[in-house]
PDB file of C-alpha atoms in Angstrom:
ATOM      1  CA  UNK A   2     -24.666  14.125  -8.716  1.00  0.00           C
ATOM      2  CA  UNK A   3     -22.004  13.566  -5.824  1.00  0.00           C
ATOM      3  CA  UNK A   4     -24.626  14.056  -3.240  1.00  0.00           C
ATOM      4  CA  UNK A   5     -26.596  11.111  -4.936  1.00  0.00           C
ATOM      5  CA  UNK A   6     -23.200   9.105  -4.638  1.00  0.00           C
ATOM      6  CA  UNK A   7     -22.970   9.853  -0.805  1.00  0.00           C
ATOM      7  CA  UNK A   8     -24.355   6.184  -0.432  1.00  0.00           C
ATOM      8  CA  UNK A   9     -22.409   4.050  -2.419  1.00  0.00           C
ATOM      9  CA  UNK A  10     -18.902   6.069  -1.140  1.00  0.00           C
ATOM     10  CA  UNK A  11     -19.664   5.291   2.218  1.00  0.00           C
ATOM     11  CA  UNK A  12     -20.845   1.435   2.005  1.00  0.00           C
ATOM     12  CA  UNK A  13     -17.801   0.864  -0.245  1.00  0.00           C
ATOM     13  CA  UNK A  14     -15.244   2.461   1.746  1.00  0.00           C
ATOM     14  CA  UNK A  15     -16.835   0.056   4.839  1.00  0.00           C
ATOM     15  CA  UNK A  16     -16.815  -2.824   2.307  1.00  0.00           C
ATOM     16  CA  UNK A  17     -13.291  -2.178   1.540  1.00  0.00           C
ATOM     17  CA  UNK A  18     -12.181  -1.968   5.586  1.00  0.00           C
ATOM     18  CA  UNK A  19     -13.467  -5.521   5.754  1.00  0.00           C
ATOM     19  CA  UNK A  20     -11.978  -7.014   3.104  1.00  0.00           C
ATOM     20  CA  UNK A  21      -9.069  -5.370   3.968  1.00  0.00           C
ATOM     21  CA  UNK A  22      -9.261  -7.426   7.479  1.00  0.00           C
ATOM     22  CA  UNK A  23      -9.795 -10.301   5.414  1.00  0.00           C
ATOM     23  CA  UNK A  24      -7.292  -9.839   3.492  1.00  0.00           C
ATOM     24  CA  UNK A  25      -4.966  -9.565   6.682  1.00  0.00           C
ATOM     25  CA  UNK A  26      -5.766 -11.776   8.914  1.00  0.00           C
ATOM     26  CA  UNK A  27      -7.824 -14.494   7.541  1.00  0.00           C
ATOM     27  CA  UNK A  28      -6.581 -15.140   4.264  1.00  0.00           C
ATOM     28  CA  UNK A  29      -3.039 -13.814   5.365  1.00  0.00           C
ATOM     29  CA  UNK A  30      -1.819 -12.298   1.812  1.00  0.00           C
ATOM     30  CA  UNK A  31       0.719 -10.300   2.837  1.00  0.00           C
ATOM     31  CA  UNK A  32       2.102 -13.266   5.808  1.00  0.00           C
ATOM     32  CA  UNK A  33       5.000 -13.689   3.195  1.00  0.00           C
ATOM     33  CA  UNK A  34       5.580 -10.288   2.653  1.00  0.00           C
ATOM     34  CA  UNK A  35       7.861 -10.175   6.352  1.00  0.00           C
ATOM     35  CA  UNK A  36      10.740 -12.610   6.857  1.00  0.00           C
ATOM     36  CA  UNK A  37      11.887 -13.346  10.043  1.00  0.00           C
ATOM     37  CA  UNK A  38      15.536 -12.986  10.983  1.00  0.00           C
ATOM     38  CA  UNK A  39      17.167 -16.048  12.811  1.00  0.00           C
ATOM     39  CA  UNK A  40      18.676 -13.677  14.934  1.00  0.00           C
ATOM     40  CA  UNK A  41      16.922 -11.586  15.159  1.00  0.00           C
ATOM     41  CA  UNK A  42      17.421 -10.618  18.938  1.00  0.00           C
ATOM     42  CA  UNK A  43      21.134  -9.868  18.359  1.00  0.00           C
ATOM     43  CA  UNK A  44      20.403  -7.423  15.595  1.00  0.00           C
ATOM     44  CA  UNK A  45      17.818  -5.314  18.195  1.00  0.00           C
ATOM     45  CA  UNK A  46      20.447  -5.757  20.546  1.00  0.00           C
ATOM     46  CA  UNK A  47      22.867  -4.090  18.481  1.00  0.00           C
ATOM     47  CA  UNK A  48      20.545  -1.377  16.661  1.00  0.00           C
ATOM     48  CA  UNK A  49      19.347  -0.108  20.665  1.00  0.00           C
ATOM     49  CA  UNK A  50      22.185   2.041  21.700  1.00  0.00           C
ATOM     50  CA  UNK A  51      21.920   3.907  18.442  1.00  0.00           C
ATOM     51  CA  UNK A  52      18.801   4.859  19.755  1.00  0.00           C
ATOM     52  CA  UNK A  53      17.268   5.449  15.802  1.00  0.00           C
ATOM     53  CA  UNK A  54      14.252   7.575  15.114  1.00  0.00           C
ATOM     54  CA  UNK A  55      11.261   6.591  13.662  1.00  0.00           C
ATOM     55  CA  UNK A  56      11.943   6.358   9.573  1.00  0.00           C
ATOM     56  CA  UNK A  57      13.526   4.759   6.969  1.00  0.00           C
ATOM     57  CA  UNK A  58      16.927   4.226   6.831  1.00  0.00           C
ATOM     58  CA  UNK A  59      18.822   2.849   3.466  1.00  0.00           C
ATOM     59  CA  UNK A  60      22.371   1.354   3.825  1.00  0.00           C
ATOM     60  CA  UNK A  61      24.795   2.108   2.922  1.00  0.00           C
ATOM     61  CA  UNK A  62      23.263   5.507   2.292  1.00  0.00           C
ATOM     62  CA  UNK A  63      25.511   8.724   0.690  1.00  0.00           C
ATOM     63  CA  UNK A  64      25.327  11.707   1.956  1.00  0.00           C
ATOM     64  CA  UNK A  65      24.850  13.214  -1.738  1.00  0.00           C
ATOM     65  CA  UNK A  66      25.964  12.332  -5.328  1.00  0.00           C
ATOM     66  CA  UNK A  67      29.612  12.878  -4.810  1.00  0.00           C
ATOM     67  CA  UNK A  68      30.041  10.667  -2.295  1.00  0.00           C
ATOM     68  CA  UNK A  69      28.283   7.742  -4.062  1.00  0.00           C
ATOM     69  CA  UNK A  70      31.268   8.353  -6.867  1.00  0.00           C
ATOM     70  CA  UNK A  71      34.072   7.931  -4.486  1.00  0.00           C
ATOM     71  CA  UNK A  72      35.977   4.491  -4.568  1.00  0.00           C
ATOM     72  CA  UNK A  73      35.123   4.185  -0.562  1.00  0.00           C
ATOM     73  CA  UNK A  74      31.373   4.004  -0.935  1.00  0.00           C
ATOM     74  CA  UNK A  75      31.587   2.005  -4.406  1.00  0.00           C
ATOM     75  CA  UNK A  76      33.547  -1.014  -2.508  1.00  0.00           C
ATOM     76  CA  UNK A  77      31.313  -0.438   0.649  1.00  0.00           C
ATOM     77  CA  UNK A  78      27.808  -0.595  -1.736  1.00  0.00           C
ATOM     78  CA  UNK A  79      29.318  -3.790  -3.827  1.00  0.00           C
ATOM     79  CA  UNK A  80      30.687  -6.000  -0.446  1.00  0.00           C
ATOM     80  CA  UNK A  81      26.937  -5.333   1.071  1.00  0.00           C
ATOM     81  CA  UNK A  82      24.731  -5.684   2.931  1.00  0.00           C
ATOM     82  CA  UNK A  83      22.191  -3.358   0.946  1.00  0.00           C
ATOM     83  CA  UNK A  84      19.014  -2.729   2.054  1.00  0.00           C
ATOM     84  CA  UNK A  85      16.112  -0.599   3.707  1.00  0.00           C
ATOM     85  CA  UNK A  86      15.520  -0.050   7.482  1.00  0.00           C
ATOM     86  CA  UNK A  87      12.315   1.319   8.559  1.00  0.00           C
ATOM     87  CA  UNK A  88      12.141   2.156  12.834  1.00  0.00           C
ATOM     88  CA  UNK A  89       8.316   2.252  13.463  1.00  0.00           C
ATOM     89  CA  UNK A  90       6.691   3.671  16.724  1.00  0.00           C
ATOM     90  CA  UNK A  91       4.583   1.640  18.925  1.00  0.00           C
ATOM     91  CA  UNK A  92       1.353   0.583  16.816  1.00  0.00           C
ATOM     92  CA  UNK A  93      -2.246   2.085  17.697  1.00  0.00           C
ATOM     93  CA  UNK A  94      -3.942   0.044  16.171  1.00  0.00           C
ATOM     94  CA  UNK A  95      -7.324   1.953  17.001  1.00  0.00           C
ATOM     95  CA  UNK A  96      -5.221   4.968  14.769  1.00  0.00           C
ATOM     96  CA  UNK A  97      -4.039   2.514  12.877  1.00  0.00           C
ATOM     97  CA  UNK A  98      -7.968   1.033  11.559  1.00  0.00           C
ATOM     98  CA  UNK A  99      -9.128   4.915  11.526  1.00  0.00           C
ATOM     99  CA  UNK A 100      -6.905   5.994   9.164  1.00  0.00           C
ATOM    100  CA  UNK A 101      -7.346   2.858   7.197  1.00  0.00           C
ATOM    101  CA  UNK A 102     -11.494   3.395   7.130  1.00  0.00           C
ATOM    102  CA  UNK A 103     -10.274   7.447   6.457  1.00  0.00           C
ATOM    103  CA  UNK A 104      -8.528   5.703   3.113  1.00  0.00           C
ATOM    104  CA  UNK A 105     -11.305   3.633   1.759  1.00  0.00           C
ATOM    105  CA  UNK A 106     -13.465   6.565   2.535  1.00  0.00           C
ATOM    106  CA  UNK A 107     -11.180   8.928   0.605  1.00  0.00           C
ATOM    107  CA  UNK A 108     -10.209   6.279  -2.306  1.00  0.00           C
ATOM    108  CA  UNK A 109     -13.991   5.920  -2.561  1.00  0.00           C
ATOM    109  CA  UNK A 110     -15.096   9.697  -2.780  1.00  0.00           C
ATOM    110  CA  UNK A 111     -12.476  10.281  -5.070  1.00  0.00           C
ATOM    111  CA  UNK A 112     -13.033   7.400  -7.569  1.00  0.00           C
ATOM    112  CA  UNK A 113     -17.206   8.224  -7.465  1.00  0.00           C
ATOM    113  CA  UNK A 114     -16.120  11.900  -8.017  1.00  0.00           C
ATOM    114  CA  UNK A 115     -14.265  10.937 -11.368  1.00  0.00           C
ATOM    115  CA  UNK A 116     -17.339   8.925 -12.460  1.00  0.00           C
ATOM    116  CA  UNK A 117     -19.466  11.486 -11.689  1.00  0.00           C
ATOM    117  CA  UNK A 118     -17.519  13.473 -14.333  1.00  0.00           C
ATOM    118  CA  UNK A 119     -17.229  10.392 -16.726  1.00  0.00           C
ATOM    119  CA  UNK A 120     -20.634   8.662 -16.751  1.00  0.00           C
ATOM    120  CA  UNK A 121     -24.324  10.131 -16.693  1.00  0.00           C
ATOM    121  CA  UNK A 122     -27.314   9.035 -14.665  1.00  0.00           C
ATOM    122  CA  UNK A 123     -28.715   5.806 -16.348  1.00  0.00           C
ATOM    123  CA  UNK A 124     -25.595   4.432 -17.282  1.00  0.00           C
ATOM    124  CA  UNK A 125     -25.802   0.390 -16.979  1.00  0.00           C
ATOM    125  CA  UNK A 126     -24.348  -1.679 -14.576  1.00  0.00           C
ATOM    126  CA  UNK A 127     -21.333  -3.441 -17.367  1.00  0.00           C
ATOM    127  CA  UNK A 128     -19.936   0.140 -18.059  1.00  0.00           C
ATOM    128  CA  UNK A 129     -20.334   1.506 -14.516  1.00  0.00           C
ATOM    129  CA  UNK A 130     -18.274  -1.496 -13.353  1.00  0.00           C
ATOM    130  CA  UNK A 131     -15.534  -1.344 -15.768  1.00  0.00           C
ATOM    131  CA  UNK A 132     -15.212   2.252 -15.040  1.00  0.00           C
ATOM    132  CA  UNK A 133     -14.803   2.045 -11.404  1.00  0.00           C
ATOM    133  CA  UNK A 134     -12.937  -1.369 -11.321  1.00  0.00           C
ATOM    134  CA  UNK A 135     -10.537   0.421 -13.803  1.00  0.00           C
ATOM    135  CA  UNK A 136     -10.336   3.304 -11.524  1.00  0.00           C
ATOM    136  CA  UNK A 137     -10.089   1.046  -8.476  1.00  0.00           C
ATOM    137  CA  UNK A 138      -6.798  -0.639  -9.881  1.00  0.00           C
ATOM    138  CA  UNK A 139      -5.160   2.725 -10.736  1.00  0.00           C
ATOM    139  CA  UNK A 140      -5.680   3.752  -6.849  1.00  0.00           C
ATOM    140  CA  UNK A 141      -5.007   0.236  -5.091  1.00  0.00           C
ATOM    141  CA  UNK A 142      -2.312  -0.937  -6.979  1.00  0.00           C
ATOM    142  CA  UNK A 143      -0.493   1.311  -9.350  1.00  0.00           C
ATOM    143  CA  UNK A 144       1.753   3.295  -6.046  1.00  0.00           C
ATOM    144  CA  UNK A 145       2.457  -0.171  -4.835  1.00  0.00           C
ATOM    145  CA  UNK A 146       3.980  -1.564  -8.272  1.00  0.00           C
ATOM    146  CA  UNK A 147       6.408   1.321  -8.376  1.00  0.00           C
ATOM    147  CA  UNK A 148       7.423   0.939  -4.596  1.00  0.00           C
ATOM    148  CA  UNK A 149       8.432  -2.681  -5.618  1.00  0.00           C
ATOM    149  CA  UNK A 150      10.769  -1.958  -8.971  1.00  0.00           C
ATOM    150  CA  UNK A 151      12.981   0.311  -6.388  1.00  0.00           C
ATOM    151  CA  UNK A 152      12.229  -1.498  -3.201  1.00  0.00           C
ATOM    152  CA  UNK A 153      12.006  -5.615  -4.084  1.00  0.00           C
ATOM    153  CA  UNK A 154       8.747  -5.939  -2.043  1.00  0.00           C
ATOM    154  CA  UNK A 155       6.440  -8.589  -2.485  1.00  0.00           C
ATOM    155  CA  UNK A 156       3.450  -7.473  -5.473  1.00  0.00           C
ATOM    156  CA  UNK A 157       1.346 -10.662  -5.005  1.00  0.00           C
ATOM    157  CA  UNK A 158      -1.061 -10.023  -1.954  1.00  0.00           C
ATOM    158  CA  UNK A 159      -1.456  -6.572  -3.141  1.00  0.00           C
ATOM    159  CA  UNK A 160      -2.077  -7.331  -6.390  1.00  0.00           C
ATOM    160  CA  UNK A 161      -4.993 -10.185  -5.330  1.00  0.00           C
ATOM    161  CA  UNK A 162      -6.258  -7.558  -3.156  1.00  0.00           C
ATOM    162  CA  UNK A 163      -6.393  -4.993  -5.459  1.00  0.00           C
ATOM    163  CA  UNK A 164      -8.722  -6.971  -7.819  1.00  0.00           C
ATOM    164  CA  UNK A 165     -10.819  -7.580  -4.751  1.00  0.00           C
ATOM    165  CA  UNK A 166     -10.869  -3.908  -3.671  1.00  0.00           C
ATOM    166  CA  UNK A 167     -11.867  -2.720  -7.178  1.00  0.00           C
ATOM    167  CA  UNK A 168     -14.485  -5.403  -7.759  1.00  0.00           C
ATOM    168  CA  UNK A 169     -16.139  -4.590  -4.093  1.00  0.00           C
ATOM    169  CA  UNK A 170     -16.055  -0.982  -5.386  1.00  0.00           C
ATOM    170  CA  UNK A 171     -17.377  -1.569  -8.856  1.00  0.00           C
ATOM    171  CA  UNK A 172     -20.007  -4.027  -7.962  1.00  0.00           C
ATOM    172  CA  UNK A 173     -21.528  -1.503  -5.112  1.00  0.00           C
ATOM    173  CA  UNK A 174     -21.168   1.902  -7.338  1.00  0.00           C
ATOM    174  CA  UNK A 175     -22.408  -0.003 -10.322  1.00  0.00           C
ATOM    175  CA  UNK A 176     -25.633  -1.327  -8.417  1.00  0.00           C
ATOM    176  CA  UNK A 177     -26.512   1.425  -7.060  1.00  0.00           C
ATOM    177  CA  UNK A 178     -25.431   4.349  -9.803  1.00  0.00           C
ATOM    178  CA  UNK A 179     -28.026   7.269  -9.812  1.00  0.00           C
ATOM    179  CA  UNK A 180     -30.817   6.334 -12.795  1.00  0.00           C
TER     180      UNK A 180
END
């Protein structure tokens, strides 16, 4: 059945790329996800000669369990600032779109692979949707959710685009499942 699904995988991973652009840059969802700093030129001044490698940073960070008990890093963690750091490398943005298009395409395979398991040839349209829409959530948004009750990002863009995603998904899997 998955070769009969080859189709549908690869228009909706394509499907997904460009609403993912749209998503981006034309309806700018996730433009209030990044704040700008006001000074934001004295803080890269100061963070240079430290001369940080790419990753994520947390601060103030322990170096294991015992020191987050001592008295030290308790009055360091409560006077602040808390918060995450992440260096990035320059962006390819050619890598970057691959690996996005790699995504969909995986997200895509893998979501047609579990309703190859969990619906037969013939099923309608309604309950081909539902499945895959259902599906589509679980892989667009669920990771995301969790990253935001430890991290304090922003859910709303991603959760918009998630309903997109899964009912560009749904709607191309659903019209053309296998009869």
């Amino acid at each position: 059945m998955m070769s009969s699904l080859a189709v549908p995988i690869i228009l909706s991973a394509i499907a997904l790329f460009f609403a993912s652009f749209l998503s981006w840059m034309v309806l700018q969802l996730h433009k209030p996800d990044w704040k700008r700093l006001d000074r934001q030129d004295d803080l890269m001044a100061a963070l240079r000669p430290f001369n940080l490698a790419v990753g994520s940073y947390m601060f103030p960070c322990p170096k294991d369990h015992k020191e987050m008990q001592l008295e030290e890093f308790k009055a360091k963690y409560t006077a602040g600032p808390r918060g995450l750091m992440t260096i990035l490398a320059p962006t390819n943005m050619g890598v970057n779109l691959g690996l996005t298009l790699g995504y969909f395409l995986i997200v895509s395979f893998v979501i047609g692979y579990l309703a190859s398991m969990g619906l037969p040839k013939g099923t309608d349209f309604l309950a081909v949707f539902r499945f895959i829409f259902a599906a589509g959530m679980l892989a667009f948004l669920a990771g995301i959710v969790q990253h935001s009750i430890w991290f304090r990002n922003r859910v709303f863009g991603h959760l918009i685009e998630s309903i997109f995603y899964s009912a560009i998904i749904g709607t191309i899997f659903a019209a053309m499942w296998p009869a």
